[in-house]
Amino acid sequence: MVNFIQHAANQPRWAVEIWKRFNDKELTHSMAHYLQAVAGLKQDKGHARVGDIADRLGVSKSGVTSMLRSLSARGLVTHEPYGCVELTDAGRRLARRTESNRHVLTMFFTSILRVPQEVAYEDACMIEHLVGPESMIQFLRLTAFIGSDDPAAERFRTAFREYQHHCAGKEADRECPVCKEGRCLAETFPGLVGTFDEGPLK
Amino acid sequence: MVNFIQHAANQPRWAVEIWKRFNDKELTHSMAHYLQAVAGLKQDKGHARVGDIADRLGVSKSGVTSMLRSLSARGLVTHEPYGCVELTDAGRRLARRTESNRHVLTMFFTSILRVPQEVAYEDACMIEHLVGPESMIQFLRLTAFIGSDDPAAERFRTAFREYQHHCAGKEADRECPVCKEGRCLAETFPGLVGTFDEGPLK
DNA sequence: GAATAAAGTTAACCATGCTTAATATCCGGT
DNA sequence: ACCGGATATTAAGCATGGTTAACTTTATTC
């Protein structure tokens, strides 16, 4: 197991470079949802008009108009005034990808991490447009494999479930392969677990 | 394994509610980095001043001043004009939590998903402030357990590595427990895998 | 104990992504 | 053919998170 603690060091230099890339991602969170709304409407009723999108997303029609201008400028939709909205090929690809991402992440959160459904939906929705394709394909592989009927996967599921149950009790246990030297997860990674279960702060 | 395809349906109604919560998360991406910068500077040199933060984050000093106003208004830092910046208890907790999140996610991406380091750093950084505590604790448990020397975990690591290697070849294989009826992942989840490996679009 | 350099703040501006209110366009009924 | 209602757009405003330029405060040096 890689050393957790060592990596807990403060934000390194490169972090700044990455941080600044947040705002020039291909898609903002809003844009991703507009694209998905257009794709969904197209599928549901054959066409997407400004009012439909506004209803679906719960925003004003003027908001839709201005967002369509942005998406148009990026070549993701076409939209002549007072007409229907169409996805371009690039727009369609991005919409599909974002949906796939949310879908895979939701599966991962519910069936592997086993968090409550609402939590899974929320977390998946928040990050669906931010996780890169390399990681996404691996999320899919991991989810598919853990859920498969490969004997190693089946055994793993059982063992992991037992471990979680044990670990939730937070009792140090020399028998547990994750608890090192009788220190359970919470003590093995001091200051790490504790940061998670304080709940929302405000 | 839960049915993937069924969940691939279009964005359901509740998605809108979740989407709109994006902008009232506890922390924005920027705020998270300011808090971490303050915490880091405090640790590295004992105090955090406006110029230090500006240098560290590569933003202008006036930008720092105005962000400190926001953070101050939220009760996450204290800062009297021309003085040093201090984290409040709430600010410190959020900084610690965000760092833990990035840390656990980076571990997960590198040691479990095994994506390249830069990808892991980038993806972890993008979502560190967006994943809820329930999911984070489960990410930690999963990462710790898969990396442990529990026999089920060891066997799983091997099997998963083999599966990935096999799957990367994209050959349908009746022997593979993930490939259903001789259809490999790519065909079992049509339109899903394909969306991932087209690379960045623009 | 000034003069000046360094550090910090304010002011004015820009882009994004929303809002409401007012205006413009399109379309069906008479 | 034209009028009203539905639909869509523009205009103006707001909050966030940045920028540069100008100004103020603090610190240092002689």
Coordinates of C-alpha atoms (C1' of nucleotides) in Angstrom, one line a residue:
Chain A
M1 CA 0.0 0.0 0.0
V2 CA 1.4 3.4 -1.0
N3 CA 2.2 5.7 1.8
F4 CA -0.7 7.9 2.5
I5 CA 0.9 10.2 5.0
Q6 CA 3.7 11.2 2.8
H7 CA 1.3 12.4 0.2
A8 CA -0.7 14.4 2.7
A9 CA 1.9 17.1 2.5
N10 CA 0.7 20.6 1.6
Q11 CA -0.5 21.6 -1.8
P12 CA 2.5 21.3 -4.1
R13 CA 3.5 23.7 -6.8
W14 CA 1.9 21.9 -9.7
A15 CA -1.4 22.1 -7.9
V16 CA -1.7 25.8 -8.9
E17 CA -1.3 25.0 -12.5
I18 CA -4.1 22.4 -12.3
W19 CA -6.3 24.6 -10.2
K20 CA -6.3 27.3 -12.9
R21 CA -7.3 24.8 -15.5
F22 CA -10.7 24.4 -13.8
N23 CA -12.1 27.3 -15.7
D24 CA -11.0 26.3 -19.1
K25 CA -12.4 22.8 -19.0
E26 CA -14.3 21.8 -22.2
L27 CA -17.6 22.2 -20.5
T28 CA -18.9 24.1 -17.5
H29 CA -21.3 22.3 -15.2
S30 CA -24.2 24.4 -16.7
M31 CA -23.2 23.8 -20.3
A32 CA -23.1 20.1 -19.7
H33 CA -26.7 20.2 -18.4
Y34 CA -27.9 22.3 -21.3
L35 CA -26.4 19.9 -23.8
Q36 CA -28.1 17.0 -22.0
A37 CA -31.4 18.8 -21.9
V38 CA -31.2 19.4 -25.7
A39 CA -30.3 15.7 -26.3
G40 CA -33.1 14.6 -24.0
L41 CA -35.8 16.8 -25.6
K42 CA -34.7 15.8 -29.1
Q43 CA -35.2 12.2 -28.0
D44 CA -38.4 12.7 -26.1
K45 CA -40.3 15.0 -28.4
G46 CA -38.3 15.2 -31.6
H47 CA -37.1 18.8 -31.2
A48 CA -35.8 21.2 -28.7
R49 CA -37.0 24.7 -28.5
V50 CA -36.0 27.5 -26.1
G51 CA -39.1 27.2 -24.0
D52 CA -38.7 23.4 -23.7
I53 CA -35.2 23.8 -22.5
A54 CA -36.1 26.6 -20.1
D55 CA -38.9 24.4 -18.6
R56 CA -36.7 21.3 -18.4
L57 CA -33.9 23.1 -16.6
G58 CA -36.0 25.5 -14.5
V59 CA -34.3 28.6 -15.9
S60 CA -35.7 31.6 -17.7
K61 CA -36.0 31.6 -21.5
S62 CA -33.6 34.6 -21.7
G63 CA -31.1 32.6 -19.8
V64 CA -31.5 29.8 -22.4
T65 CA -31.0 32.2 -25.2
S66 CA -27.8 33.6 -23.8
M67 CA -26.4 30.1 -23.0
L68 CA -27.2 29.0 -26.5
R69 CA -25.1 31.9 -27.8
S70 CA -22.2 30.6 -25.8
L71 CA -22.7 27.0 -26.9
S72 CA -23.1 28.2 -30.5
A73 CA -19.9 30.1 -30.3
R74 CA -18.2 26.9 -29.2
G75 CA -19.7 25.0 -32.0
L76 CA -21.7 22.7 -29.8
V77 CA -25.2 23.7 -31.0
T78 CA -26.8 25.4 -34.0
H79 CA -29.7 27.7 -33.4
E80 CA -31.2 30.3 -35.7
P81 CA -33.4 32.9 -34.0
Y82 CA -36.9 31.7 -33.2
G83 CA -36.0 28.3 -34.5
C84 CA -35.2 24.9 -33.1
V85 CA -32.0 24.0 -31.4
E86 CA -29.8 21.2 -32.9
L87 CA -26.7 19.6 -31.4
T88 CA -23.6 19.6 -33.6
D89 CA -21.6 16.4 -33.8
A90 CA -19.2 17.8 -31.2
G91 CA -22.2 18.8 -29.0
R92 CA -23.8 15.4 -29.3
R93 CA -20.5 13.7 -28.4
L94 CA -20.1 15.8 -25.4
A95 CA -23.7 15.3 -24.3
R96 CA -23.3 11.5 -24.7
R97 CA -20.0 11.5 -22.9
T98 CA -21.3 13.5 -19.9
E99 CA -24.3 11.2 -19.6
S100 CA -22.1 8.1 -19.7
N101 CA -19.9 9.7 -17.1
R102 CA -22.8 10.3 -14.7
H103 CA -24.1 6.9 -15.4
V104 CA -20.9 5.1 -14.7
L105 CA -20.2 7.2 -11.6
T106 CA -23.7 6.6 -10.3
M107 CA -23.2 2.9 -10.7
F108 CA -19.9 3.1 -9.0
F109 CA -21.2 5.1 -6.0
T110 CA -24.2 2.9 -5.5
S111 CA -23.0 -0.6 -6.3
I112 CA -19.4 -0.4 -5.2
L113 CA -19.1 2.3 -2.6
R114 CA -22.7 1.6 -1.6
V115 CA -23.6 5.1 -0.4
P116 CA -27.3 6.1 -0.3
Q117 CA -28.9 6.7 -3.7
E118 CA -29.4 10.4 -3.2
V119 CA -25.8 10.8 -2.3
A120 CA -24.7 8.8 -5.3
Y121 CA -26.8 10.9 -7.6
E122 CA -25.6 14.1 -6.2
D123 CA -21.9 13.3 -6.2
A124 CA -22.1 11.8 -9.7
C125 CA -23.8 14.9 -11.0
M126 CA -21.3 17.2 -9.4
I127 CA -18.3 15.6 -11.0
E128 CA -19.6 14.1 -14.2
H129 CA -18.1 16.8 -16.4
L130 CA -14.8 17.0 -14.5
V131 CA -13.4 13.5 -14.6
G132 CA -11.1 12.8 -17.6
P133 CA -11.7 10.0 -20.1
E134 CA -8.7 7.8 -18.8
S135 CA -10.2 7.8 -15.3
M136 CA -13.7 7.2 -16.6
I137 CA -12.8 4.1 -18.6
Q138 CA -11.1 2.8 -15.5
F139 CA -14.1 3.6 -13.3
L140 CA -16.2 1.6 -15.8
R141 CA -13.7 -1.3 -15.8
L142 CA -13.5 -1.4 -12.0
T143 CA -17.2 -1.2 -11.6
A144 CA -17.9 -3.9 -14.2
F145 CA -15.2 -6.2 -12.8
I146 CA -16.1 -5.9 -9.1
G147 CA -19.8 -6.6 -10.1
S148 CA -18.9 -9.5 -12.3
D149 CA -19.2 -13.2 -11.4
D150 CA -15.4 -13.7 -11.6
P151 CA -14.6 -15.7 -8.4
A152 CA -12.0 -13.2 -7.3
A153 CA -14.6 -10.4 -7.6
E154 CA -17.2 -12.4 -5.7
R155 CA -14.9 -13.1 -2.9
F156 CA -13.7 -9.5 -2.9
R157 CA -17.3 -8.2 -2.5
T158 CA -17.9 -10.4 0.5
A159 CA -14.5 -9.6 2.1
F160 CA -15.0 -5.8 1.5
R161 CA -18.4 -5.9 3.0
E162 CA -17.1 -7.6 6.1
Y163 CA -14.2 -5.2 6.3
Q164 CA -16.5 -2.2 6.2
H165 CA -18.7 -3.6 8.9
H166 CA -15.7 -4.3 11.0
C167 CA -14.2 -0.9 10.3
A168 CA -17.4 1.0 11.0
G169 CA -17.1 -0.3 14.6
K170 CA -13.7 1.5 14.8
E171 CA -12.2 -1.2 17.0
A172 CA -8.6 -1.7 16.6
D173 CA -8.0 -5.4 15.6
R174 CA -4.8 -7.2 15.1
E175 CA -6.6 -9.7 12.9
C176 CA -7.7 -7.1 10.4
P177 CA -5.4 -6.8 7.4
V178 CA -6.1 -3.1 7.0
C179 CA -5.7 -2.3 10.7
K180 CA -1.9 -2.0 11.1
E181 CA -0.4 -2.9 14.5
G182 CA -3.8 -2.9 16.0
R183 CA -4.6 0.6 14.8
C184 CA -7.8 0.8 12.8
L185 CA -8.2 3.0 9.7
A186 CA -9.1 6.0 11.8
E187 CA -5.9 5.8 13.8
T188 CA -3.7 4.6 10.9
F189 CA -4.4 7.7 8.9
P190 CA -4.6 10.2 11.7
G191 CA -6.5 13.4 10.8
L192 CA -7.8 11.8 7.7
V193 CA -10.8 9.9 8.6
G194 CA -11.8 12.4 11.2
T195 CA -12.0 15.1 8.6
F196 CA -14.8 13.2 6.8
D197 CA -17.4 12.5 9.4
E198 CA -17.9 15.9 10.8
G199 CA -20.8 16.4 8.4
P200 CA -21.6 19.6 6.5
L201 CA -20.2 22.6 8.2
K202 CA -22.7 25.4 7.4
Chain B
M1 CA -24.5 -6.5 -11.5
V2 CA -27.0 -3.7 -11.7
N3 CA -28.4 -3.0 -15.1
F4 CA -26.3 -0.4 -16.7
I5 CA -28.5 0.3 -19.7
Q6 CA -31.6 1.0 -17.8
H7 CA -29.9 3.8 -16.0
A8 CA -28.6 5.3 -19.1
A9 CA -32.0 6.9 -19.7
N10 CA -32.1 10.6 -20.1
Q11 CA -31.6 13.1 -17.4
P12 CA -34.5 12.5 -14.9
R13 CA -36.4 15.3 -13.2
W14 CA -34.5 15.2 -9.9
A15 CA -31.3 15.9 -11.9
V16 CA -32.4 19.5 -12.2
E17 CA -32.6 20.0 -8.5
I18 CA -29.2 18.6 -8.0
W19 CA -27.7 20.6 -10.8
K20 CA -28.8 23.8 -9.2
R21 CA -27.2 22.9 -6.0
F22 CA -23.8 23.1 -7.7
N23 CA -23.5 26.8 -7.0
D24 CA -24.4 26.7 -3.4
K25 CA -21.9 24.1 -2.3
E26 CA -20.0 25.0 0.9
L27 CA -17.0 25.9 -1.1
T28 CA -16.2 26.9 -4.6
H29 CA -13.2 25.5 -6.3
S30 CA -11.4 28.8 -5.8
M31 CA -12.3 29.1 -2.2
A32 CA -11.0 25.7 -1.5
H33 CA -7.6 26.6 -2.9
Y34 CA -7.4 29.9 -1.0
L35 CA -8.1 28.0 2.2
Q36 CA -5.4 25.5 1.4
A37 CA -3.0 28.2 0.5
V38 CA -3.5 29.9 3.8
A39 CA -3.2 26.6 5.7
G40 CA 0.0 25.8 3.8
L41 CA 1.6 29.1 4.3
K42 CA 0.8 29.1 8.0
Q43 CA 2.5 25.7 8.2
D44 CA 5.5 26.6 6.0
K45 CA 6.3 30.0 7.3
G46 CA 4.2 30.6 10.4
H47 CA 1.9 33.3 8.8
A48 CA -0.1 34.0 5.7
R49 CA -0.1 37.5 4.2
V50 CA -1.9 38.8 1.1
G51 CA 1.3 38.8 -1.0
D52 CA 2.2 35.3 0.0
I53 CA -1.2 34.0 -1.0
A54 CA -1.0 35.9 -4.3
D55 CA 2.4 34.5 -5.1
R56 CA 1.4 31.0 -4.1
L57 CA -1.8 31.0 -6.2
G58 CA -0.5 33.1 -9.0
V59 CA -3.2 35.7 -8.8
S60 CA -3.0 39.4 -8.1
K61 CA -3.0 40.8 -4.7
S62 CA -6.2 42.7 -5.3
G63 CA -7.8 39.4 -6.2
V64 CA -6.7 38.0 -2.9
T65 CA -8.1 41.0 -1.0
S66 CA -11.5 40.5 -2.5
M67 CA -11.6 36.8 -2.0
L68 CA -10.6 37.3 1.6
R69 CA -13.6 39.5 1.9
S70 CA -15.8 36.7 0.7
L71 CA -14.2 34.1 2.9
S72 CA -14.4 36.5 5.9
A73 CA -18.1 37.0 5.2
R74 CA -18.5 33.2 5.4
G75 CA -16.6 33.1 8.6
L76 CA -13.8 31.0 7.2
V77 CA -10.9 33.5 7.8
T78 CA -10.2 36.5 9.8
H79 CA -8.2 39.4 8.3
E80 CA -7.8 42.9 9.5
P81 CA -6.5 45.4 6.8
Y82 CA -2.8 45.2 6.3
G83 CA -2.5 42.3 8.7
C84 CA -2.1 38.6 8.6
V85 CA -4.7 36.1 7.6
E86 CA -5.9 33.5 10.0
L87 CA -8.2 30.5 9.4
T88 CA -11.1 30.2 11.7
D89 CA -12.0 26.8 13.1
A90 CA -14.5 26.3 10.4
G91 CA -12.0 27.4 7.8
R92 CA -9.4 25.1 9.1
R93 CA -11.8 22.2 9.1
L94 CA -12.7 22.8 5.5
A95 CA -9.1 23.2 4.4
R96 CA -8.2 19.9 6.1
R97 CA -11.1 18.2 4.6
T98 CA -10.4 19.4 1.1
E99 CA -6.8 18.3 1.4
S100 CA -7.9 14.9 2.7
N101 CA -10.3 14.5 -0.1
R102 CA -7.7 15.3 -2.7
H103 CA -5.2 13.0 -1.0
V104 CA -7.6 10.0 -0.9
L105 CA -8.8 10.6 -4.4
T106 CA -5.2 10.8 -5.7
M107 CA -4.4 7.5 -4.0
F108 CA -7.5 6.0 -5.5
F109 CA -6.8 7.2 -9.0
T110 CA -3.1 6.2 -9.0
S111 CA -3.1 3.0 -7.0
I112 CA -6.6 1.5 -7.8
L113 CA -7.5 2.9 -11.2
R114 CA -3.9 3.2 -12.1
V115 CA -4.2 6.1 -14.4
P116 CA -1.1 8.2 -15.1
Q117 CA 0.0 10.5 -12.3
E118 CA -0.8 13.7 -14.0
V119 CA -4.2 12.5 -14.8
A120 CA -4.7 11.4 -11.2
Y121 CA -3.6 14.8 -9.8
E122 CA -5.7 16.7 -12.3
D123 CA -8.9 14.7 -11.7
A124 CA -8.5 14.6 -8.0
C125 CA -8.0 18.4 -7.9
M126 CA -11.0 19.0 -10.0
I127 CA -13.4 17.1 -7.8
E128 CA -11.8 17.3 -4.3
H129 CA -14.3 19.9 -3.1
L130 CA -17.4 18.3 -4.7
V131 CA -17.5 14.8 -3.3
G132 CA -19.6 14.4 -0.2
P133 CA -18.3 13.0 3.1
E134 CA -20.2 9.7 2.8
S135 CA -18.6 8.9 -0.5
M136 CA -15.2 10.1 0.6
I137 CA -15.1 7.7 3.6
Q138 CA -16.0 4.9 1.3
F139 CA -13.3 5.9 -1.2
L140 CA -10.9 5.7 1.6
R141 CA -12.1 2.3 2.8
L142 CA -12.1 0.9 -0.7
T143 CA -8.6 2.2 -1.4
A144 CA -7.3 1.0 1.9
F145 CA -8.9 -2.4 1.6
I146 CA -7.9 -3.1 -2.1
G147 CA -4.3 -2.1 -1.2
S148 CA -4.2 -4.2 2.0
D149 CA -2.7 -7.7 2.4
D150 CA -6.0 -9.3 3.0
P151 CA -5.9 -12.4 0.7
A152 CA -9.2 -11.5 -1.0
A153 CA -7.7 -8.1 -1.8
E154 CA -4.4 -9.6 -3.1
R155 CA -6.2 -12.0 -5.3
F156 CA -8.5 -9.2 -6.5
R157 CA -5.6 -7.0 -7.5
T158 CA -4.2 -9.7 -9.6
A159 CA -7.4 -10.7 -11.2
F160 CA -8.4 -7.1 -12.0
R161 CA -5.0 -6.4 -13.6
E162 CA -5.4 -9.4 -15.8
Y163 CA -9.0 -8.4 -16.7
Q164 CA -7.8 -4.9 -17.7
H165 CA -5.1 -6.4 -19.9
H166 CA -7.6 -8.7 -21.5
C167 CA -10.2 -6.0 -21.8
A168 CA -7.9 -3.5 -23.4
G169 CA -7.5 -6.0 -26.2
K170 CA -11.2 -5.6 -26.9
E171 CA -11.7 -9.2 -27.9
A172 CA -14.9 -10.8 -27.0
D173 CA -14.2 -13.8 -24.9
R174 CA -16.6 -16.4 -23.6
E175 CA -14.2 -17.2 -20.8
C176 CA -14.1 -13.7 -19.4
P177 CA -16.7 -13.2 -16.6
V178 CA -17.3 -9.6 -17.5
C179 CA -17.8 -10.3 -21.2
K180 CA -21.4 -11.5 -21.4
E181 CA -22.3 -14.0 -24.1
G182 CA -19.0 -13.4 -25.8
R183 CA -19.5 -9.6 -25.9
C184 CA -16.7 -7.6 -24.4
L185 CA -17.2 -4.5 -22.3
A186 CA -17.3 -2.2 -25.3
E187 CA -20.2 -4.2 -26.8
T188 CA -21.9 -5.1 -23.6
F189 CA -22.5 -1.4 -22.9
P190 CA -23.0 -0.1 -26.3
G191 CA -22.4 3.6 -26.7
L192 CA -20.8 3.8 -23.3
V193 CA -17.2 2.8 -23.7
G194 CA -17.0 4.5 -27.1
T195 CA -17.9 7.8 -25.5
F196 CA -14.7 7.7 -23.4
D197 CA -11.9 7.1 -25.8
E198 CA -12.4 9.8 -28.3
G199 CA -10.2 12.0 -26.3
P200 CA -10.6 15.7 -25.7
L201 CA -12.8 17.4 -28.3
K202 CA -11.4 20.8 -28.6
Chain C
dG1 C1' 12.4 61.7 11.4
dA2 C1' 11.6 62.2 6.6
dA3 C1' 12.1 59.8 1.9
dT4 C1' 11.3 55.9 -0.3
dA5 C1' 10.3 51.1 -1.1
dA6 C1' 7.2 47.4 -0.2
dA7 C1' 2.8 45.7 0.8
dG8 C1' -2.1 46.2 0.6
dT9 C1' -6.4 48.3 -0.8
dT10 C1' -9.7 50.5 -3.7
dA11 C1' -11.7 51.6 -8.1
dA12 C1' -12.9 50.5 -12.5
dC13 C1' -13.4 47.0 -15.7
dC14 C1' -14.3 42.2 -17.9
dA15 C1' -16.6 37.5 -18.5
dT16 C1' -19.9 34.1 -16.9
dG17 C1' -24.4 32.7 -15.9
dC18 C1' -28.2 33.8 -14.1
dT19 C1' -32.5 37.2 -13.2
dT20 C1' -36.8 40.4 -14.6
dA21 C1' -39.0 43.6 -17.7
dA22 C1' -39.7 45.3 -22.1
dT23 C1' -39.6 44.4 -27.0
dA24 C1' -39.8 41.7 -31.1
dT25 C1' -41.4 37.8 -34.0
dC26 C1' -44.3 34.1 -35.4
dC27 C1' -48.7 31.8 -36.0
dG28 C1' -53.6 30.6 -35.7
dG29 C1' -58.5 32.4 -35.8
dT30 C1' -61.7 35.4 -37.6
Chain D
dA1 C1' -55.2 40.7 -43.7
dC2 C1' -54.7 41.6 -39.2
dC3 C1' -54.9 41.0 -34.2
dG4 C1' -53.9 38.5 -30.1
dG5 C1' -51.4 35.2 -27.7
dA6 C1' -47.5 32.3 -27.5
dT7 C1' -42.7 32.2 -28.1
dA8 C1' -38.2 34.2 -28.2
dT9 C1' -35.0 38.0 -27.9
dT10 C1' -32.8 42.1 -26.1
dA11 C1' -31.7 45.2 -22.4
dA12 C1' -30.4 46.1 -17.9
dG13 C1' -29.0 44.4 -13.5
dC14 C1' -26.8 41.2 -10.0
dA15 C1' -23.1 38.1 -7.9
dT16 C1' -18.8 35.7 -8.5
dG17 C1' -14.0 35.7 -9.5
dG18 C1' -10.8 37.5 -11.9
dT19 C1' -7.8 41.7 -14.0
dT20 C1' -4.9 46.4 -14.1
dA21 C1' -4.0 51.0 -12.5
dA22 C1' -3.9 54.2 -8.9
dC23 C1' -3.8 55.2 -4.3
dT24 C1' -2.9 54.3 0.8
dT25 C1' -0.6 52.3 4.6
dT26 C1' 3.4 50.2 6.7
dA27 C1' 8.3 49.3 7.0
dT28 C1' 13.1 50.3 6.0
dT29 C1' 16.9 53.0 5.4
dC30 C1' 19.7 56.9 5.6

